[in-house]
Tab-separated table of N, CA and C and ligand atoms in Angstrom:
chain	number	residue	atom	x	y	z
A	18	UNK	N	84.752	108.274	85.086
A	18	UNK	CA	85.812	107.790	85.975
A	18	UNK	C	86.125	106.330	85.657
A	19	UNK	N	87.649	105.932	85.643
A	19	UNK	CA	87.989	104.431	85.465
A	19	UNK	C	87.871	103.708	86.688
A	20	UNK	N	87.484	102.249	86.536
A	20	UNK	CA	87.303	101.507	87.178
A	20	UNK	C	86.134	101.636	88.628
A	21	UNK	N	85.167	102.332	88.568
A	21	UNK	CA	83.992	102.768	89.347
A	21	UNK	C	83.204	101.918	89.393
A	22	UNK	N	83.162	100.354	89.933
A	22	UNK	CA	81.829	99.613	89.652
A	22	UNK	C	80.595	99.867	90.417
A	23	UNK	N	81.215	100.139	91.822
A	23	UNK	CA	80.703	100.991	92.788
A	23	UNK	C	81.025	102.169	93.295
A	24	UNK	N	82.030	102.266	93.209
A	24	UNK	CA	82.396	103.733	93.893
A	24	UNK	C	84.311	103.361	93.701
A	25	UNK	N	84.687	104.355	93.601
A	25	UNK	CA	86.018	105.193	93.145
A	25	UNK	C	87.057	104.068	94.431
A	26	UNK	N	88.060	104.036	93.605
A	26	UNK	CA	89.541	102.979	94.446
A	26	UNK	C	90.503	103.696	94.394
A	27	UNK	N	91.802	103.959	95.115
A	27	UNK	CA	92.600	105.111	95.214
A	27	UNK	C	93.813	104.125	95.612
A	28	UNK	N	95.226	103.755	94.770
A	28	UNK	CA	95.813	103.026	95.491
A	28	UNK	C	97.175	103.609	95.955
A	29	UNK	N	97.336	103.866	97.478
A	29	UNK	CA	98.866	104.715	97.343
A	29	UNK	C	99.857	103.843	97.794
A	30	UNK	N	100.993	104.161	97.117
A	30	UNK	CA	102.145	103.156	96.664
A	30	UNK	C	103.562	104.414	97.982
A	31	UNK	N	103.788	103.408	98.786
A	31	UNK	CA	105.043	104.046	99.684
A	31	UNK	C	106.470	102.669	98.948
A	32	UNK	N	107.230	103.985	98.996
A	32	UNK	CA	108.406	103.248	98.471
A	32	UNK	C	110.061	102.297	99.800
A	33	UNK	N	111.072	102.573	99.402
A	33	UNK	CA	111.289	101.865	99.985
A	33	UNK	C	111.796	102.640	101.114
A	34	UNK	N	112.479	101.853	102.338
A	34	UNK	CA	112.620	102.569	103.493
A	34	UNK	C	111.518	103.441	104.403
A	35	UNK	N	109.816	103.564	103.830
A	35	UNK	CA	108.789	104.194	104.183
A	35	UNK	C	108.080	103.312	105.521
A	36	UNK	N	108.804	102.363	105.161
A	36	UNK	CA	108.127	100.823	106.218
A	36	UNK	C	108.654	101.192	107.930
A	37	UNK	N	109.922	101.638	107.564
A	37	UNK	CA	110.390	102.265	108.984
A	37	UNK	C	110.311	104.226	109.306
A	38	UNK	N	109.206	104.650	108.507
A	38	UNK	CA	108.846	105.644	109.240
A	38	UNK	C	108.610	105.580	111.182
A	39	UNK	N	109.237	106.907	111.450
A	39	UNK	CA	108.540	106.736	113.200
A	39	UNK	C	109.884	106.589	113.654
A	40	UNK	N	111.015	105.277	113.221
A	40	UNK	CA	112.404	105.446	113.670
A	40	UNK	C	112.838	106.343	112.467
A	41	UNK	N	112.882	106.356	111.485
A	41	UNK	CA	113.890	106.947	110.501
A	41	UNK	C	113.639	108.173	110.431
A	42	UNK	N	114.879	108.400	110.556
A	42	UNK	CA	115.364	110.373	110.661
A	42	UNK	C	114.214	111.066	110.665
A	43	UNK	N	114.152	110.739	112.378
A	43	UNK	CA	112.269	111.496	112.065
A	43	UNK	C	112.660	113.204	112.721
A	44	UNK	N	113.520	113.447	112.520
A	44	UNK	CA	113.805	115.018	112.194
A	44	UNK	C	113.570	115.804	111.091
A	45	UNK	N	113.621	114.440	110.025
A	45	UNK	CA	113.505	114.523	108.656
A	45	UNK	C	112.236	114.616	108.351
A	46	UNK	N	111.360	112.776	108.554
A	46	UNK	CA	110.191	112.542	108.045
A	46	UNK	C	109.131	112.450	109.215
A	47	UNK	N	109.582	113.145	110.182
A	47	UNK	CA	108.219	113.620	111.269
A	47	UNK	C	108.510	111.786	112.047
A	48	UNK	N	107.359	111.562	113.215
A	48	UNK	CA	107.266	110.703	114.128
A	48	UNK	C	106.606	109.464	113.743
A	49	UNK	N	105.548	110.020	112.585
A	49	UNK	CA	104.340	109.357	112.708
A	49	UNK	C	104.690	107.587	111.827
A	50	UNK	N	104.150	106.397	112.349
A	50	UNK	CA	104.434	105.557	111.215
A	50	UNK	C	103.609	105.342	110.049
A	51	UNK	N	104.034	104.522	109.303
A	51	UNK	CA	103.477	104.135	108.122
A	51	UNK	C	101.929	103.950	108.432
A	52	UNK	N	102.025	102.771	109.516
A	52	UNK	CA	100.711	102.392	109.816
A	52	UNK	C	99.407	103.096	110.260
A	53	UNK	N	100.150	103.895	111.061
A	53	UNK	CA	99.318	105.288	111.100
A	53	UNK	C	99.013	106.081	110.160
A	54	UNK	N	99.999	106.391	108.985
A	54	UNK	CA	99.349	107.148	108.117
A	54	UNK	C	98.469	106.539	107.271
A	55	UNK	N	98.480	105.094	107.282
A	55	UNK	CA	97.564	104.376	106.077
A	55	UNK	C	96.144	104.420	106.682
A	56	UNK	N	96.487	104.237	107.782
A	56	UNK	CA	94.736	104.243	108.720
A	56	UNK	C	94.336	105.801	108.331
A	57	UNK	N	94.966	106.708	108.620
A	57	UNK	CA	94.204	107.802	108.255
A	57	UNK	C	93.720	108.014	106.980
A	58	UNK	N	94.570	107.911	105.686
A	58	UNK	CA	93.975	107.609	104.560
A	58	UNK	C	92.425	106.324	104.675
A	59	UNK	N	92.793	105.642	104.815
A	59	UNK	CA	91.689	104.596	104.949
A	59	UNK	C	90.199	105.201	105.794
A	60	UNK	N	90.184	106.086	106.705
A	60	UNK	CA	89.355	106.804	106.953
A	60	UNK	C	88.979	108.239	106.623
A	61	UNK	N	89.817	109.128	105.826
A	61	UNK	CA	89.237	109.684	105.110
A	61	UNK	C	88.888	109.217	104.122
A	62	UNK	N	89.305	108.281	103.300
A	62	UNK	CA	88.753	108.086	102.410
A	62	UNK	C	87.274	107.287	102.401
A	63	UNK	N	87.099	106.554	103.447
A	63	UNK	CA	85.335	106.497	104.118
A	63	UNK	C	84.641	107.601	103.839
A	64	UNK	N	85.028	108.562	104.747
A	64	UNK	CA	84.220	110.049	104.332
A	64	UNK	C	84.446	110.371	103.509
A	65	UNK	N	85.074	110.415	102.270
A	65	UNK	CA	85.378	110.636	101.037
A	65	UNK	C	83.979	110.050	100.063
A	66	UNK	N	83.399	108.496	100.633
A	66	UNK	CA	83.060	107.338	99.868
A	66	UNK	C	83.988	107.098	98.528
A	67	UNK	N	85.181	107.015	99.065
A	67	UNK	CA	86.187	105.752	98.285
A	67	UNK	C	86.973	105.252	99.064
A	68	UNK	N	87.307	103.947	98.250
A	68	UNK	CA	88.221	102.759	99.232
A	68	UNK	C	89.639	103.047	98.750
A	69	UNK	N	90.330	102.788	99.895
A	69	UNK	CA	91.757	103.272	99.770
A	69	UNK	C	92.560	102.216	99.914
A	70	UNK	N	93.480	101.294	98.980
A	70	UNK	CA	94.127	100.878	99.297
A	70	UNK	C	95.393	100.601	99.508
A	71	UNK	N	96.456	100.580	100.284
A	71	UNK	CA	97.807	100.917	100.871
A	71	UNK	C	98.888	99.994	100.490
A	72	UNK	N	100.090	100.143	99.673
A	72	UNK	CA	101.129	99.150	99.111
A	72	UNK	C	102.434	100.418	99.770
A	73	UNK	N	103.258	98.794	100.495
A	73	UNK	CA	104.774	99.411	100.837
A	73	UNK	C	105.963	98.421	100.320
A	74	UNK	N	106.332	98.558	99.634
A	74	UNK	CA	107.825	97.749	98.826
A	74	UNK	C	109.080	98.560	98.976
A	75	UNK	N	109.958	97.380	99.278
A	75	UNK	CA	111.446	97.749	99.408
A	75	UNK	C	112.027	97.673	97.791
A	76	UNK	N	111.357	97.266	97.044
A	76	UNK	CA	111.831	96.469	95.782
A	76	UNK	C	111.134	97.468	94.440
A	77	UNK	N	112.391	97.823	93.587
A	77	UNK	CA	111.435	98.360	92.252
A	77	UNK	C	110.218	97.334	91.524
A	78	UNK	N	110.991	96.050	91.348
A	78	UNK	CA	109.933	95.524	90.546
A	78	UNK	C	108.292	95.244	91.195
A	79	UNK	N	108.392	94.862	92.226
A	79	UNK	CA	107.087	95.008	93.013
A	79	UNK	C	106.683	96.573	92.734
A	80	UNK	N	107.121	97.198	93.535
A	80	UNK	CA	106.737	98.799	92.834
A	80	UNK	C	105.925	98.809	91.234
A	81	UNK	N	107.180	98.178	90.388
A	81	UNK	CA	106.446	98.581	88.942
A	81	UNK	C	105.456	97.568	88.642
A	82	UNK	N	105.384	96.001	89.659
A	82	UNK	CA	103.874	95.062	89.025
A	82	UNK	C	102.479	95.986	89.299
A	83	UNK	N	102.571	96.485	90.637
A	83	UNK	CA	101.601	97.149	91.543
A	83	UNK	C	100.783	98.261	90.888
A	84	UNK	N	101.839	99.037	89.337
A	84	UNK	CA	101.585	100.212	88.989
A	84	UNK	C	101.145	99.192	88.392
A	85	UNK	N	101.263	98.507	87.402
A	85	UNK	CA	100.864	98.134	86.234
A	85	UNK	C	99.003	97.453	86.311
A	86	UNK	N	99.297	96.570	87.421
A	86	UNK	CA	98.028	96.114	88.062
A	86	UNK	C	96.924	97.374	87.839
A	87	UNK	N	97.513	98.730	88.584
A	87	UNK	CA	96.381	99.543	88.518
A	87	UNK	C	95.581	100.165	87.445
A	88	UNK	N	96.463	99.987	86.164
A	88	UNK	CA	96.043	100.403	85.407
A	88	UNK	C	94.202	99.997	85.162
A	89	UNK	N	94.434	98.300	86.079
A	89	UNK	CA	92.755	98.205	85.666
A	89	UNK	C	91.981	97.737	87.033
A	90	UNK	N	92.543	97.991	88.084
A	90	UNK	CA	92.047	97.596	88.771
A	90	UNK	C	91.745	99.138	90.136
A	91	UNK	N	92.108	100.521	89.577
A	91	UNK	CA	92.214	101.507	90.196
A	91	UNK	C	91.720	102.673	89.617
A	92	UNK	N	91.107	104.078	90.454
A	92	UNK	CA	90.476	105.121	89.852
A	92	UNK	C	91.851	106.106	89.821
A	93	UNK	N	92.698	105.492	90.546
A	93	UNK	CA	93.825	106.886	90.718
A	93	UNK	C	94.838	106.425	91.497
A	94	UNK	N	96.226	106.460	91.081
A	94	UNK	CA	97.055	106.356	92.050
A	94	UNK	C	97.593	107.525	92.951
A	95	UNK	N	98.143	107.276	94.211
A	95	UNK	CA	98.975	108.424	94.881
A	95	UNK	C	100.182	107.513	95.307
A	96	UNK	N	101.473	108.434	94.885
A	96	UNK	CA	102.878	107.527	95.360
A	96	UNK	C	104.017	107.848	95.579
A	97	UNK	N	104.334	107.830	96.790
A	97	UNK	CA	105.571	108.096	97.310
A	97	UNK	C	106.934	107.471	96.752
A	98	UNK	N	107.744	107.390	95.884
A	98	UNK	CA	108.593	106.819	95.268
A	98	UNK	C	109.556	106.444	96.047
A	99	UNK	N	109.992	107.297	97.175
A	99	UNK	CA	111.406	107.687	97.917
A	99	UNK	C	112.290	107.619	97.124
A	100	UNK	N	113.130	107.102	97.483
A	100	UNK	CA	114.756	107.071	96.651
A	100	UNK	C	114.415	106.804	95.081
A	101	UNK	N	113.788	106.121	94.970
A	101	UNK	CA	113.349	105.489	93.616
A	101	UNK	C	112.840	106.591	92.783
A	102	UNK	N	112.418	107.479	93.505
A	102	UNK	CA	111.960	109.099	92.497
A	102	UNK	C	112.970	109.234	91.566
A	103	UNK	N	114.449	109.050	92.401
A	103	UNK	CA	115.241	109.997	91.622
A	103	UNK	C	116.405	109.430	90.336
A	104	UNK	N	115.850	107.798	90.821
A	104	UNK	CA	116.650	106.877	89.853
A	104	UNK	C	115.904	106.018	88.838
A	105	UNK	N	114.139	106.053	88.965
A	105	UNK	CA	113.717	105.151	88.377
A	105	UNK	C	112.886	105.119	87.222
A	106	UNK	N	113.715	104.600	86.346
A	106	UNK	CA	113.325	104.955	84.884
A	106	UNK	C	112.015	103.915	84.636
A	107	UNK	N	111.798	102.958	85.182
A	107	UNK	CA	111.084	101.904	85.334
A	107	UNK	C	109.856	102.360	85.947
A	108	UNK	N	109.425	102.943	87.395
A	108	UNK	CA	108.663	103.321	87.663
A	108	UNK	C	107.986	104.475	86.906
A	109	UNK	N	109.390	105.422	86.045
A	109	UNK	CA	108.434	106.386	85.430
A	109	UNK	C	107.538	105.603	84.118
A	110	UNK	N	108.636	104.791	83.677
A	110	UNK	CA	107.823	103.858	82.471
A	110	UNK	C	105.874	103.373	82.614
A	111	UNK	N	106.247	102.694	83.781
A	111	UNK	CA	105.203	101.795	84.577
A	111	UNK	C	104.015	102.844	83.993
A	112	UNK	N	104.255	104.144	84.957
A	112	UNK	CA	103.410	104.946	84.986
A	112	UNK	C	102.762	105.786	83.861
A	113	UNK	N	103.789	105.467	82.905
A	113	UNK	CA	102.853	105.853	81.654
A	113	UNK	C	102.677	105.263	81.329
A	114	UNK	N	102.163	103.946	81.427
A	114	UNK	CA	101.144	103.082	80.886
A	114	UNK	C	100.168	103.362	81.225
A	115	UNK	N	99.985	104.274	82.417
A	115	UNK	CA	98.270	104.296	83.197
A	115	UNK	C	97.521	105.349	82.075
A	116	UNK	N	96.189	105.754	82.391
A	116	UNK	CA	95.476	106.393	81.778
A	116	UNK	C	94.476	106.937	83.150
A	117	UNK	N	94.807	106.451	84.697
A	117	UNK	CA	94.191	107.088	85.712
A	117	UNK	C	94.952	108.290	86.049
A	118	UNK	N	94.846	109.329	87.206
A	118	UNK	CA	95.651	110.341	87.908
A	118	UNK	C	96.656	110.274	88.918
A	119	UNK	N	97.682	110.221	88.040
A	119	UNK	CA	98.497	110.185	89.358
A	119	UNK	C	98.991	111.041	90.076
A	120	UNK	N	99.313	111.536	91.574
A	120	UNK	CA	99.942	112.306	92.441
A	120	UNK	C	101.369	111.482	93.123
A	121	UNK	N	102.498	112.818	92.878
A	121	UNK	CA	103.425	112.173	93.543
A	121	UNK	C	103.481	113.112	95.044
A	122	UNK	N	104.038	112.105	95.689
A	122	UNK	CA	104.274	113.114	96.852
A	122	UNK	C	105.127	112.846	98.152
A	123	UNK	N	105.675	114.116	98.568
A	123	UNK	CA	106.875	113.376	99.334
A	123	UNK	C	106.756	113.946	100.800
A	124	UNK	N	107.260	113.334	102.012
A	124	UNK	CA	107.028	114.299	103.122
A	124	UNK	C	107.942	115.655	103.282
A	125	UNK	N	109.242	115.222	102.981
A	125	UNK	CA	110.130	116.417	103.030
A	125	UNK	C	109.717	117.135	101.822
A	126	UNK	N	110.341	118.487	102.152
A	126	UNK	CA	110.593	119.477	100.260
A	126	UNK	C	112.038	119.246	99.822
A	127	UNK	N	112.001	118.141	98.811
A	127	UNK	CA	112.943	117.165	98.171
A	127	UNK	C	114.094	118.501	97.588
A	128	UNK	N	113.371	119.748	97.071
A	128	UNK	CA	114.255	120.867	96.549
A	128	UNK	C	115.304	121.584	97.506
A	129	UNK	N	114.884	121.350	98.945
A	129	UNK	CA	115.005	121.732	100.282
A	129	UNK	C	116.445	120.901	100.786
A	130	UNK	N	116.952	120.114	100.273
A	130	UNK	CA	117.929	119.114	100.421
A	130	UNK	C	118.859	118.807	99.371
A	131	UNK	N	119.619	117.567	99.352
A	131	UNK	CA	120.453	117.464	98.585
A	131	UNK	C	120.548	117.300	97.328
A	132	UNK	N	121.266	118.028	96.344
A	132	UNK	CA	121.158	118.546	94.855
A	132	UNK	C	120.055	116.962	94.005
A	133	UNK	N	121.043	115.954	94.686
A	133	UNK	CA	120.372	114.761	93.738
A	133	UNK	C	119.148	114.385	94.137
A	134	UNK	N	118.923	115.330	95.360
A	134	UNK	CA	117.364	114.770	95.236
A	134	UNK	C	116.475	115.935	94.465
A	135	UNK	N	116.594	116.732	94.192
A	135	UNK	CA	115.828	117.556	93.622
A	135	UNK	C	115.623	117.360	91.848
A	136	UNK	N	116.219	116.079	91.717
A	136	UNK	CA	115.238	115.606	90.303
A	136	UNK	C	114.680	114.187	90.480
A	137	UNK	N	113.490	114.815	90.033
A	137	UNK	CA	112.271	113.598	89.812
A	137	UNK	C	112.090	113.090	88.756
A	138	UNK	N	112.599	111.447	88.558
A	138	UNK	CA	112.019	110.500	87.041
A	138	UNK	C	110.535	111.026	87.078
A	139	UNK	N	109.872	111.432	87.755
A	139	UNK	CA	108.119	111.224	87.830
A	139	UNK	C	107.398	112.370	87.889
A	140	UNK	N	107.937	113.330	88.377
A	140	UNK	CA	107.381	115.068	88.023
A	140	UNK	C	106.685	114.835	87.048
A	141	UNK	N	107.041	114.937	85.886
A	141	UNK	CA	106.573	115.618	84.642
A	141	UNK	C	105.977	114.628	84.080
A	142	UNK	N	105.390	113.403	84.262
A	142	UNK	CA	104.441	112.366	84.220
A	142	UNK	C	103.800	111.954	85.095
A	143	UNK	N	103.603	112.939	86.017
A	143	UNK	CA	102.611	112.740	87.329
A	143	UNK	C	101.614	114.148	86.992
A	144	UNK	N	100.326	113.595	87.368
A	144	UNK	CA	99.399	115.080	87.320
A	144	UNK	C	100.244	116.258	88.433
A	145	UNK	N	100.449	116.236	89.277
A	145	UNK	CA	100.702	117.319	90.539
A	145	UNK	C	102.654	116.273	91.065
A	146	UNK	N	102.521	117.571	92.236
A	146	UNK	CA	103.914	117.293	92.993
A	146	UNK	C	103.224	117.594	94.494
A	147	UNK	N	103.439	116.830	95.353
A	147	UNK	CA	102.749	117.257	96.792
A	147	UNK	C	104.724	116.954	97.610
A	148	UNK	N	105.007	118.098	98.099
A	148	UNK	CA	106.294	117.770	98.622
A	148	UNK	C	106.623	119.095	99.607
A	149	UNK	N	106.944	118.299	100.964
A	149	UNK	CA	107.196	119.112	102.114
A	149	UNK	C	106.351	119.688	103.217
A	150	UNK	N	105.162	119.345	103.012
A	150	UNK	CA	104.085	119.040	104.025
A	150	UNK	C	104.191	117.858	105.124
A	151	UNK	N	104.961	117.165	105.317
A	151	UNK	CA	105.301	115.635	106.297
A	151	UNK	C	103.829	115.059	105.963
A	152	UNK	N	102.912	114.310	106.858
A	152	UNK	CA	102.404	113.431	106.698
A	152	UNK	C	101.038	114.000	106.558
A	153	UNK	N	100.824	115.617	106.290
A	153	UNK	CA	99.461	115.830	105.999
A	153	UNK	C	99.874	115.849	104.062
A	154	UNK	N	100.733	116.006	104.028
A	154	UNK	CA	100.585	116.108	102.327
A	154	UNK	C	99.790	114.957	101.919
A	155	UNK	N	100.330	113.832	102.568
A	155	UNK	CA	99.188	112.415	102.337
A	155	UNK	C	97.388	112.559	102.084
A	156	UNK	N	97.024	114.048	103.303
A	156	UNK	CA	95.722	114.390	102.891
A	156	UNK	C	95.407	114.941	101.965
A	157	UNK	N	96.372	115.967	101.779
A	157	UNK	CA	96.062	116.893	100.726
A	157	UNK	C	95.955	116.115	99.460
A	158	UNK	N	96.606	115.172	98.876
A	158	UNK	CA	97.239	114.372	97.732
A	158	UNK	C	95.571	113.653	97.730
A	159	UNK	N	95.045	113.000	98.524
A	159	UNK	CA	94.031	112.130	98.767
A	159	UNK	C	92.677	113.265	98.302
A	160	UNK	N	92.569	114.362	98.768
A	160	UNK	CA	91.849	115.429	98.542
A	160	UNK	C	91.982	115.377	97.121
A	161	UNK	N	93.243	116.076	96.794
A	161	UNK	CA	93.233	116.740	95.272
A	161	UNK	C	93.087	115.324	94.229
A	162	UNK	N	92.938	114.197	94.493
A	162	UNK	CA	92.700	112.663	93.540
A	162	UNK	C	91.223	112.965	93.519
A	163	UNK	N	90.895	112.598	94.505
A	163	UNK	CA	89.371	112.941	94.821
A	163	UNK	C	88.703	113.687	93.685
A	164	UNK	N	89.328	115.144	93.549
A	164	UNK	CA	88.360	116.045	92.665
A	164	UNK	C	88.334	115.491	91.425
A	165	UNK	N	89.813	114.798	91.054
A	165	UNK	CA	90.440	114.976	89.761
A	165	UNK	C	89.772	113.186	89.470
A	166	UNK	N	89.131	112.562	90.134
A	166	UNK	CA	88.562	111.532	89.654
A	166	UNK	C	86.997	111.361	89.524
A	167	UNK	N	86.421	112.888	90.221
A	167	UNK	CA	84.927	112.714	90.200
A	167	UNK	C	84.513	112.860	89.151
A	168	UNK	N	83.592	112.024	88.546
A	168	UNK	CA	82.671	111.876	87.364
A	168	UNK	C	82.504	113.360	87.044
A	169	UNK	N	82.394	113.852	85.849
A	169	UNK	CA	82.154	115.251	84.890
A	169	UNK	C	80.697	115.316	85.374
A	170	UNK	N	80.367	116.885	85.351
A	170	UNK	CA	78.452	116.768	85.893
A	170	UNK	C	77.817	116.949	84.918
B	13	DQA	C1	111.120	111.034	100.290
B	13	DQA	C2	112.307	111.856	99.775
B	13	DQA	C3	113.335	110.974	99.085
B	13	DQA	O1	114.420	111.756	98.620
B	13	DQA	C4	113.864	109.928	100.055
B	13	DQA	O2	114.754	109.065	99.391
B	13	DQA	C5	112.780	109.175	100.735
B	13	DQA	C6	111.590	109.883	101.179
B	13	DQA	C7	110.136	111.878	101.118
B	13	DQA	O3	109.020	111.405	101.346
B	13	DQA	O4	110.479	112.978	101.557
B	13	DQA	O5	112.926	108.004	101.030
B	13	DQA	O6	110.422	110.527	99.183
């Protein structure tokens, strides 16, 4: 596993407009806020024994320093792109620079909606797709990093 000095780092990246989960079209993206969902990550990932840490940017380039950072400072990313999924050639770049696992994942099912959202810069350079679960996909995504970063036996 990369970057394990003690135990496994997981960093998930929410994109822009994710900051106002809870008001925004929460018909769409459920009730719950950001802040709430990061605390729950942050405590499963206790019971997990790995540290989780939580990035929200309105901005691509912050987005793409954050990826780049992880390349050495992270066991695995998980990341919500939002809008930026479907335009960002930059974030997909970023991300192949890594050599950790990445999961993308979205609350709605992005296929489920409007034509332009149903293509992803990041699909097909992301290990998995977690999309349309609302705010448990966040567990599931955190789960399936988990396996895909534990040391070989
Ligand atoms: C989203 C889906 C995107 O199309 C949208 O732009 C978002 C959120 C989701 O989590 O469902 O901001 O990534």
């Amino acid at each position: 596993m990369k970057n394990c000095n003690d135990h496994p780092k997981v960093l998930v990246i929410h994109g822009p407009n994710l900051n106002m989960l809870g008001k925004r079209e929460p018909d769409v993206y459920g009730k719950t806020t950001l802040d709430e969902i990061n605390k729950n990550l942050e405590n499963q990932g206790k019971s997990l024994g790995l540290a989780v840490e939580t990035f929200q940017s309105n901005h691509e380039g912050a987005i793409v320093d954050k990826i780049q950072d992880a390349g050495e400072l992270q066991s695995g990313l998980i990341i919500n792109p939002a809008a930026y999924t479907h335009t960002s050639i930059a974030i997909r770049d970023a991300i192949l620079l890594l050599d950790i696992p990445v999961i993308e994942i979205h609350l709605s099912n992005i296929y489920k909606r409007e034509p332009f959202r149903h293509k992803s810069m990041i699909a097909d350079v992301a290990a998995g797709q977690i999309s349309g679960f609302g705010t448990y996909g966040y567990k599931m995504a955190l789960d399936a990093i988990t396996e895909m970063i534990k040391p070989a036996n």
